Short mmCIF file of C-alpha atoms and ligand atoms in Angstrom, two decimals:
data_model
loop_
_atom_site.label_atom_id
_atom_site.label_comp_id
_atom_site.label_asym_id
_atom_site.label_seq_id
_atom_site.Cartn_x
_atom_site.Cartn_y
_atom_site.Cartn_z
CA UNK A 312 0.45 21.81 6.30
CA UNK A 313 -3.11 22.06 7.53
CA UNK A 314 -5.83 19.74 6.34
CA UNK A 315 -9.34 20.88 6.90
CA UNK A 316 -12.45 19.04 7.95
CA UNK A 317 -13.78 18.88 4.38
CA UNK A 318 -10.64 17.01 3.25
CA UNK A 319 -10.80 14.70 6.22
CA UNK A 320 -14.38 13.69 5.61
CA UNK A 321 -13.78 12.98 1.96
CA UNK A 322 -12.25 9.49 2.33
CA UNK A 323 -14.83 6.79 1.74
CA UNK A 324 -13.60 3.47 3.12
CA UNK A 325 -13.44 0.89 0.33
CA UNK A 326 -14.94 -2.63 0.65
CA UNK A 327 -15.73 -1.96 4.29
CA UNK A 328 -19.21 -3.53 4.12
CA UNK A 329 -17.83 -6.70 2.51
CA UNK A 330 -15.04 -6.88 5.08
CA UNK A 331 -17.38 -6.67 8.06
CA UNK A 332 -19.92 -9.08 6.52
CA UNK A 333 -17.34 -11.71 5.52
CA UNK A 334 -15.43 -11.79 8.80
CA UNK A 335 -16.84 -14.65 10.87
CA UNK A 336 -16.32 -12.97 14.24
CA UNK A 337 -15.05 -9.58 15.35
CA UNK A 338 -13.90 -9.54 18.96
CA UNK A 339 -10.76 -8.79 20.97
CA UNK A 340 -7.96 -6.44 19.95
CA UNK A 341 -7.54 -5.54 16.29
CA UNK A 342 -4.80 -3.58 14.60
CA UNK A 343 -5.77 -1.26 11.75
CA UNK A 344 -2.38 -0.93 10.04
CA UNK A 345 -3.53 1.85 7.69
CA UNK A 346 -5.68 4.15 9.83
CA UNK A 347 -6.19 6.95 7.25
CA UNK A 348 -9.45 8.66 8.13
CA UNK A 349 -10.29 5.87 10.57
CA UNK A 350 -13.15 4.35 8.56
CA UNK A 351 -12.00 0.76 9.13
CA UNK A 352 -11.20 1.33 12.81
CA UNK A 353 -14.62 2.78 13.41
CA UNK A 354 -16.37 -0.08 11.59
CA UNK A 355 -14.39 -2.69 13.55
CA UNK A 356 -15.29 -1.05 16.85
CA UNK A 357 -18.94 -0.85 15.86
CA UNK A 358 -18.87 -4.52 14.83
CA UNK A 359 -17.59 -5.74 18.21
CA UNK A 360 -13.82 -5.26 18.49
CA UNK A 361 -12.89 -4.61 22.13
CA UNK A 362 -10.06 -2.28 21.14
CA UNK A 363 -8.49 -1.05 17.91
CA UNK A 364 -4.89 0.09 17.63
CA UNK A 365 -4.55 2.27 14.55
CA UNK A 366 -1.21 2.72 12.81
CA UNK A 367 -0.39 5.33 10.18
CA UNK A 368 2.91 6.79 9.07
CA UNK A 369 1.24 10.08 8.05
CA UNK A 370 1.34 12.66 10.89
CA UNK A 371 -1.76 14.40 9.46
CA UNK A 372 -4.10 11.57 10.43
CA UNK A 373 -3.92 12.41 14.14
CA UNK A 374 -6.53 15.13 13.50
CA UNK A 375 -9.07 12.58 12.45
CA UNK A 376 -8.02 10.20 15.21
CA UNK A 377 -8.66 12.88 17.82
CA UNK A 378 -12.26 13.21 16.69
CA UNK A 379 -12.76 9.44 16.88
CA UNK A 380 -10.85 9.15 20.16
CA UNK A 381 -13.20 11.62 21.77
CA UNK A 382 -15.96 9.16 20.91
CA UNK A 383 -14.24 5.85 21.72
CA UNK A 384 -11.73 6.80 24.47
CA UNK A 385 -9.14 4.10 25.23
CA UNK A 386 -10.91 1.63 22.91
CA UNK A 387 -9.06 3.41 20.11
CA UNK A 388 -5.32 4.10 20.15
CA UNK A 389 -3.28 5.64 17.34
CA UNK A 390 0.44 5.28 16.62
CA UNK A 391 2.30 7.37 14.11
CA UNK A 392 4.58 4.67 12.70
CA UNK A 393 5.17 2.32 9.81
CA UNK A 394 3.24 -0.91 10.01
CA UNK A 395 6.47 -2.86 9.53
CA UNK A 396 7.08 -2.07 13.23
CA UNK A 397 3.84 -3.81 14.24
CA UNK A 398 5.51 -6.02 16.85
CA UNK A 399 7.26 -3.21 18.69
CA UNK A 400 4.02 -1.20 18.67
CA UNK A 401 2.20 -4.10 20.31
CA UNK A 402 4.96 -4.36 22.90
CA UNK A 403 4.30 -0.72 23.84
CA UNK A 404 0.72 -1.75 24.64
CA UNK A 405 1.85 -4.87 26.54
CA UNK A 406 0.37 -7.14 23.86
CA UNK A 407 1.89 -10.22 22.22
CA UNK A 408 -1.06 -11.72 20.33
CA UNK A 409 -4.09 -10.09 18.75
CA UNK A 410 -7.42 -11.07 17.18
CA UNK A 411 -7.08 -9.44 13.79
CA UNK A 412 -4.99 -7.28 11.51
CA UNK A 413 -6.29 -5.24 8.63
CA UNK A 414 -4.32 -3.51 5.87
CA UNK A 415 -6.02 -1.08 3.45
CA UNK A 416 -2.91 -0.43 1.40
CA UNK A 417 -2.07 2.67 -0.58
CA UNK A 418 -2.90 6.34 -0.33
CA UNK A 419 -5.97 7.97 1.16
CA UNK A 420 -8.23 10.45 -0.61
CA UNK A 421 -6.89 13.16 1.71
CA UNK A 422 -3.34 12.46 0.52
CA UNK A 423 -4.35 12.39 -3.17
CA UNK A 424 -6.58 15.46 -2.99
CA UNK A 425 -4.11 17.65 -1.09
CA UNK A 426 -2.05 19.17 -3.93
CA UNK A 427 0.81 20.07 -1.54
CA UNK A 428 1.48 16.36 -0.98
CA UNK A 429 2.36 15.87 -4.66
CA UNK A 430 0.69 12.47 -5.15
CA UNK A 431 -1.55 13.50 -8.05
CA UNK A 432 -0.75 14.59 -11.61
CA UNK A 433 -4.26 16.06 -11.80
CA UNK A 434 -3.34 19.03 -9.64
CA UNK A 435 -0.13 21.00 -9.62
CA UNK A 436 2.01 20.79 -6.50
CA UNK A 437 5.51 20.05 -5.25
CA UNK A 438 6.75 16.63 -6.42
CA UNK A 439 6.80 15.16 -2.91
CA UNK A 440 4.76 11.92 -2.37
CA UNK A 441 6.09 11.15 1.13
CA UNK A 442 3.38 9.64 3.31
CA UNK A 443 5.44 10.20 6.46
CA UNK A 444 6.66 13.65 5.32
CA UNK A 445 10.19 12.43 6.12
CA UNK A 446 13.04 11.22 3.93
CA UNK A 447 13.66 11.79 0.25
CA UNK A 448 10.96 13.03 -2.10
CA UNK A 449 9.83 12.01 -5.58
CA UNK A 450 11.61 15.11 -6.84
CA UNK A 451 14.89 13.87 -5.26
CA UNK A 452 14.53 10.66 -7.28
CA UNK A 453 13.47 12.35 -10.51
CA UNK A 454 16.36 14.82 -10.39
CA UNK A 455 19.13 12.55 -9.07
CA UNK A 456 18.59 8.92 -10.03
CA UNK A 457 20.41 7.67 -13.12
CA UNK A 458 18.46 7.07 -16.32
CA UNK A 459 18.71 3.32 -15.77
CA UNK A 460 17.44 3.59 -12.18
CA UNK A 461 14.52 5.74 -13.32
CA UNK A 462 13.66 3.29 -16.09
CA UNK A 463 13.81 0.38 -13.62
CA UNK A 464 11.57 2.18 -11.13
CA UNK A 465 8.99 2.99 -13.82
CA UNK A 466 9.19 -0.50 -15.34
CA UNK A 467 9.14 -2.58 -12.15
CA UNK A 468 6.92 -0.42 -9.91
CA UNK A 469 4.71 1.03 -12.64
CA UNK A 470 4.81 -1.98 -14.98
CA UNK A 471 4.93 0.61 -17.77
CA UNK A 472 6.28 -0.60 -21.10
CA UNK A 473 7.24 2.94 -22.06
CA UNK A 474 9.57 3.16 -19.03
CA UNK A 475 12.77 3.63 -21.06
CA UNK A 476 11.50 6.50 -23.20
CA UNK A 477 10.01 8.24 -20.17
CA UNK A 478 13.29 7.89 -18.23
CA UNK A 479 15.24 9.28 -21.19
CA UNK A 480 12.87 12.26 -21.50
CA UNK A 481 13.13 13.00 -17.76
CA UNK A 482 16.93 13.01 -17.89
CA UNK A 483 16.92 15.23 -21.01
CA UNK A 484 14.51 17.70 -19.38
CA UNK A 485 16.34 17.92 -16.05
CA UNK A 486 19.59 18.93 -17.75
CA UNK A 487 17.70 22.05 -18.90
CA UNK A 488 15.67 22.64 -15.74
CA UNK A 489 15.05 20.72 -12.50
CA UNK A 490 11.68 18.96 -12.36
CA UNK A 491 10.13 20.10 -9.10
CA UNK A 492 6.38 19.97 -9.64
CA UNK A 493 3.77 17.37 -10.53
CA UNK A 494 2.61 19.46 -13.49
CA UNK A 495 6.14 19.69 -14.91
CA UNK A 496 6.73 15.94 -14.66
CA UNK A 497 3.33 15.14 -16.11
CA UNK A 498 3.97 17.51 -19.03
CA UNK A 499 7.28 15.78 -19.81
CA UNK A 500 5.68 12.32 -19.69
CA UNK A 501 2.61 13.28 -21.73
CA UNK A 502 4.54 14.90 -24.55
CA UNK A 503 7.00 11.99 -24.74
CA UNK A 504 4.38 9.26 -24.72
CA UNK A 505 2.17 11.13 -27.20
CA UNK A 506 5.11 11.63 -29.57
CA UNK A 507 6.07 7.95 -29.37
CA UNK A 508 2.50 6.87 -30.23
CA UNK A 509 2.67 4.38 -27.38
CA UNK A 510 -0.77 2.96 -26.50
CA UNK A 511 -1.21 2.93 -22.74
CA UNK A 512 -2.97 0.09 -20.88
CA UNK A 513 -6.74 0.68 -20.46
CA UNK A 514 -6.49 4.21 -21.86
CA UNK A 515 -4.80 5.39 -18.70
CA UNK A 516 -3.40 8.89 -18.55
CA UNK A 517 0.27 8.43 -19.61
CA UNK A 518 1.42 9.80 -16.20
CA UNK A 519 -0.54 7.29 -14.11
CA UNK A 520 2.01 4.49 -13.98
CA UNK A 521 5.07 6.71 -13.50
CA UNK A 522 3.36 8.47 -10.59
CA UNK A 523 2.43 5.09 -9.08
CA UNK A 524 6.02 3.88 -9.52
CA UNK A 525 7.55 6.95 -7.87
CA UNK A 526 5.12 6.72 -4.96
CA UNK A 527 6.05 3.08 -4.39
CA UNK A 528 9.76 3.95 -4.50
CA UNK A 529 9.51 7.00 -2.20
CA UNK A 530 7.55 5.08 0.43
CA UNK A 531 9.26 1.71 -0.10
CA UNK A 532 5.75 0.31 -0.28
CA UNK A 533 6.45 -3.26 -1.39
CA UNK A 534 9.07 -3.82 1.30
CA UNK A 535 6.68 -2.34 3.88
CA UNK A 536 3.90 -4.68 2.75
CA UNK A 537 6.25 -7.65 2.83
CA UNK A 538 7.45 -6.82 6.36
CA UNK A 539 3.91 -5.98 7.52
CA UNK A 540 2.54 -9.36 6.38
CA UNK A 541 5.40 -11.25 8.01
CA UNK A 542 4.88 -9.32 11.26
CA UNK A 543 1.12 -9.99 11.13
CA UNK A 544 1.82 -13.70 10.75
CA UNK A 545 3.89 -13.63 13.95
CA UNK A 546 1.42 -11.66 16.10
CA UNK A 547 -1.88 -13.22 15.06
CA UNK A 548 -3.34 -15.69 17.53
CA UNK A 549 -4.82 -19.02 16.38
CA UNK A 550 -8.25 -18.39 14.89
CA UNK A 551 -7.52 -14.71 14.35
CA UNK A 552 -7.92 -12.88 11.06
CA UNK A 553 -5.78 -11.26 8.40
CA UNK A 554 -7.56 -8.91 5.97
CA UNK A 555 -5.81 -7.07 3.15
CA UNK A 556 -7.27 -4.61 0.65
CA UNK A 557 -4.96 -3.74 -2.23
CA UNK A 558 -5.32 -1.42 -5.20
CA UNK A 559 -2.89 -2.50 -7.90
CA UNK A 560 -1.55 -5.71 -9.33
CA UNK A 561 1.92 -5.55 -7.74
CA UNK A 562 0.45 -5.34 -4.25
CA UNK A 563 -2.26 -7.90 -4.89
CA UNK A 564 0.24 -10.38 -6.37
CA UNK A 565 2.39 -10.09 -3.27
CA UNK A 566 -0.58 -10.57 -0.92
CA UNK A 567 -2.00 -13.44 -2.98
CA UNK A 568 1.29 -15.32 -3.06
CA UNK A 569 1.83 -14.76 0.64
CA UNK A 570 -1.59 -16.10 1.61
CA UNK A 571 -1.55 -18.96 -0.90
CA UNK A 572 1.93 -20.11 0.05
CA UNK A 573 1.08 -20.01 3.76
CA UNK A 574 -2.20 -21.86 3.21
CA UNK A 575 -0.90 -25.10 1.80
CA UNK A 576 1.41 -27.84 2.90
CA UNK A 577 3.83 -27.22 0.08
CA UNK A 578 3.67 -23.98 -1.82
CA UNK A 579 2.90 -24.08 -5.53
CA UNK A 580 5.04 -22.70 -8.27
CA UNK A 581 5.61 -19.18 -7.12
CA UNK A 582 8.26 -16.78 -8.25
CA UNK A 583 7.56 -14.88 -5.03
CA UNK A 584 8.07 -17.69 -2.57
CA UNK A 585 10.20 -20.66 -3.55
CA UNK A 586 8.72 -24.08 -2.72
CA UNK A 587 11.50 -25.19 -0.46
CA UNK A 588 10.85 -22.42 2.05
CA UNK A 589 7.37 -23.49 3.12
CA UNK A 590 6.46 -26.66 4.93
CA UNK A 591 3.60 -26.36 7.41
CA UNK A 592 0.70 -23.96 6.68
CA UNK A 593 0.05 -21.06 9.03
CA UNK A 594 -3.10 -19.62 7.41
CA UNK A 595 -6.30 -20.89 5.86
CA UNK A 596 -7.58 -18.77 3.01
CA UNK A 597 -11.21 -17.89 3.71
CA UNK A 598 -12.37 -17.47 0.10
CA UNK A 599 -10.79 -18.95 -2.99
CA UNK A 600 -11.93 -15.99 -5.06
CA UNK A 601 -10.72 -12.50 -4.37
CA UNK A 602 -13.46 -10.15 -3.13
CA UNK A 603 -14.12 -7.11 -5.35
CA UNK A 604 -16.40 -4.10 -4.92
CA UNK A 605 -19.92 -4.26 -6.35
CA UNK A 606 -20.99 -2.12 -9.31
CA UNK A 607 -22.99 0.00 -6.84
CA UNK A 608 -19.91 0.63 -4.70
CA UNK A 609 -17.83 1.55 -7.75
CA UNK A 610 -20.43 3.98 -9.04
CA UNK A 611 -20.71 5.60 -5.61
CA UNK A 612 -16.92 5.65 -5.16
CA UNK A 613 -14.91 5.32 -8.42
CA UNK A 614 -11.66 5.01 -6.41
CA UNK A 615 -12.89 1.57 -5.33
CA UNK A 616 -12.76 0.19 -8.89
CA UNK A 617 -9.40 -1.59 -8.62
CA UNK A 618 -9.74 -2.71 -4.97
CA UNK A 619 -9.32 -6.37 -4.00
CA UNK A 620 -9.91 -7.90 -0.59
CA UNK A 621 -8.25 -11.12 0.62
CA UNK A 622 -9.00 -12.78 3.94
CA UNK A 623 -7.22 -15.54 5.83
CA UNK A 624 -7.54 -17.12 9.26
CA UNK A 625 -4.49 -18.03 11.33
CA UNK A 626 -4.31 -21.74 12.09
CA UNK A 627 -2.16 -23.70 14.55
CA UNK A 628 1.17 -24.22 12.88
CA UNK A 629 3.51 -27.07 13.86
CA UNK A 630 6.59 -25.56 12.84
CA UNK A 631 9.54 -24.36 11.59
CA UNK A 632 8.30 -20.81 10.74
CA UNK A 633 11.91 -19.79 11.17
CA UNK A 634 12.68 -21.45 7.88
CA UNK A 635 10.33 -19.09 6.07
CA UNK A 636 12.55 -16.17 5.35
CA UNK A 637 11.22 -13.87 2.69
CA UNK A 638 8.69 -13.15 0.01
CA UNK A 639 10.23 -12.15 -3.28
CA UNK A 640 9.01 -9.01 -5.03
CA UNK A 641 10.53 -6.42 -7.37
CA UNK A 642 13.06 -4.23 -5.56
CA UNK A 643 14.87 -1.47 -7.41
CA UNK A 644 18.28 -0.69 -5.98
CA UNK A 645 19.67 2.84 -6.09
CA UNK A 646 23.35 3.04 -6.77
CA UNK A 647 23.62 6.79 -7.06
CA UNK A 648 23.28 8.30 -3.64
CA UNK A 649 19.61 7.58 -2.89
CA UNK A 650 19.11 4.51 -0.77
CA UNK A 651 15.66 3.11 -0.03
C1 SAM B 2097 -6.10 3.80 1.78
S1 SAM B 2097 -5.65 4.71 3.17
C2 SAM B 2097 -6.52 3.93 4.47
C3 SAM B 2097 -7.90 4.46 4.67
C4 SAM B 2097 -8.59 3.88 5.87
N1 SAM B 2097 -8.82 2.46 5.79
C5 SAM B 2097 -9.91 4.57 6.12
O1 SAM B 2097 -10.95 3.89 6.15
O2 SAM B 2097 -9.93 5.78 6.28
C6 SAM B 2097 -4.03 4.16 3.49
C7 SAM B 2097 -3.33 4.80 4.68
O3 SAM B 2097 -2.26 3.95 5.04
C8 SAM B 2097 -1.15 4.72 5.36
N2 SAM B 2097 0.01 3.87 5.09
C9 SAM B 2097 0.42 3.39 3.90
N3 SAM B 2097 1.52 2.63 4.04
C10 SAM B 2097 1.81 2.63 5.36
C11 SAM B 2097 2.84 2.01 6.15
N4 SAM B 2097 3.78 1.25 5.60
N5 SAM B 2097 2.82 2.20 7.48
C12 SAM B 2097 1.85 2.96 8.06
N6 SAM B 2097 0.87 3.59 7.36
C13 SAM B 2097 0.84 3.41 6.03
C14 SAM B 2097 -1.24 5.94 4.47
O4 SAM B 2097 -0.54 7.02 5.06
C15 SAM B 2097 -2.75 6.16 4.40
O5 SAM B 2097 -3.17 7.08 5.38
#
């Protein structure tokens, strides 16, 4: 698939001004784990980073990277990879420790706006949703997962209380005809939810949460975030920065619990990270309150409305990091042929 220059230019980086203003110092080598259209990488280079290594699992972003590379030369490198492989990427560049890591989680405007990618219920397209364009698609899940698996995906990854009725309607529909397009799936969801008189959260379109849930499942997004944060913790040098922008509550909860649990001597009551696993802190949270976009930013870029930025600085840690094994988060297992 070809993306054109108009698509490429349409991604407005979210919270970028706040990020650059709130970071105490930008020097050394940074990793931009979610390169997208390169807005964060460019801002970091302009603000003083010596080099930025951009990571993105979407092969389409290389087009945008080429334009920026022509400007920044070897100060900007791009790897097509998942950010969970952060450490092996750094090894390729002969690096062990870095000055900062930034995650701007989720999908880019180019991915949402390109109907062929199947991320949006607002345009018809193949039910795909793969950021990397590899592996199984949303349509594979919708047409093959059991009703219970579908309901669990929609409930845990979409936090949608109408998960069971939507799953039942999908299974009923696919026995008549396979669901292969975003329009078809959205039609099934809308008619089911409307008939059930279910009130959706914040007057969302009834398809919103199911599409979010399928996207998370297809791209194994929570596991990726979990592994990415753990890798960042290992590669950040003392005094270096972790910055994470998230767009929905599941992601933000995971990031918040990770930073909070790593920022205190003994973690608090967290269902994501049991007390016993943390002893010596490895981060200091920079701001107690999460950073949100201003009204002006939201009116200029409505996609920024749910964004949240969290910042932490790596501190010398005595320890025992080996004892810290995992962050807990919802994980839906597939028993019927599709494995995440
Ligand atoms: C919100 S966009 C980032 C936009 C970017 N900050 C900018 O200013 O243009 C998120 C990007 O991260 C990529 N991405 C999401 N999860 C990823 C993962 N686990 N590994 C690598 N890239 C990922 C997506 O393909 C997408 O291009």
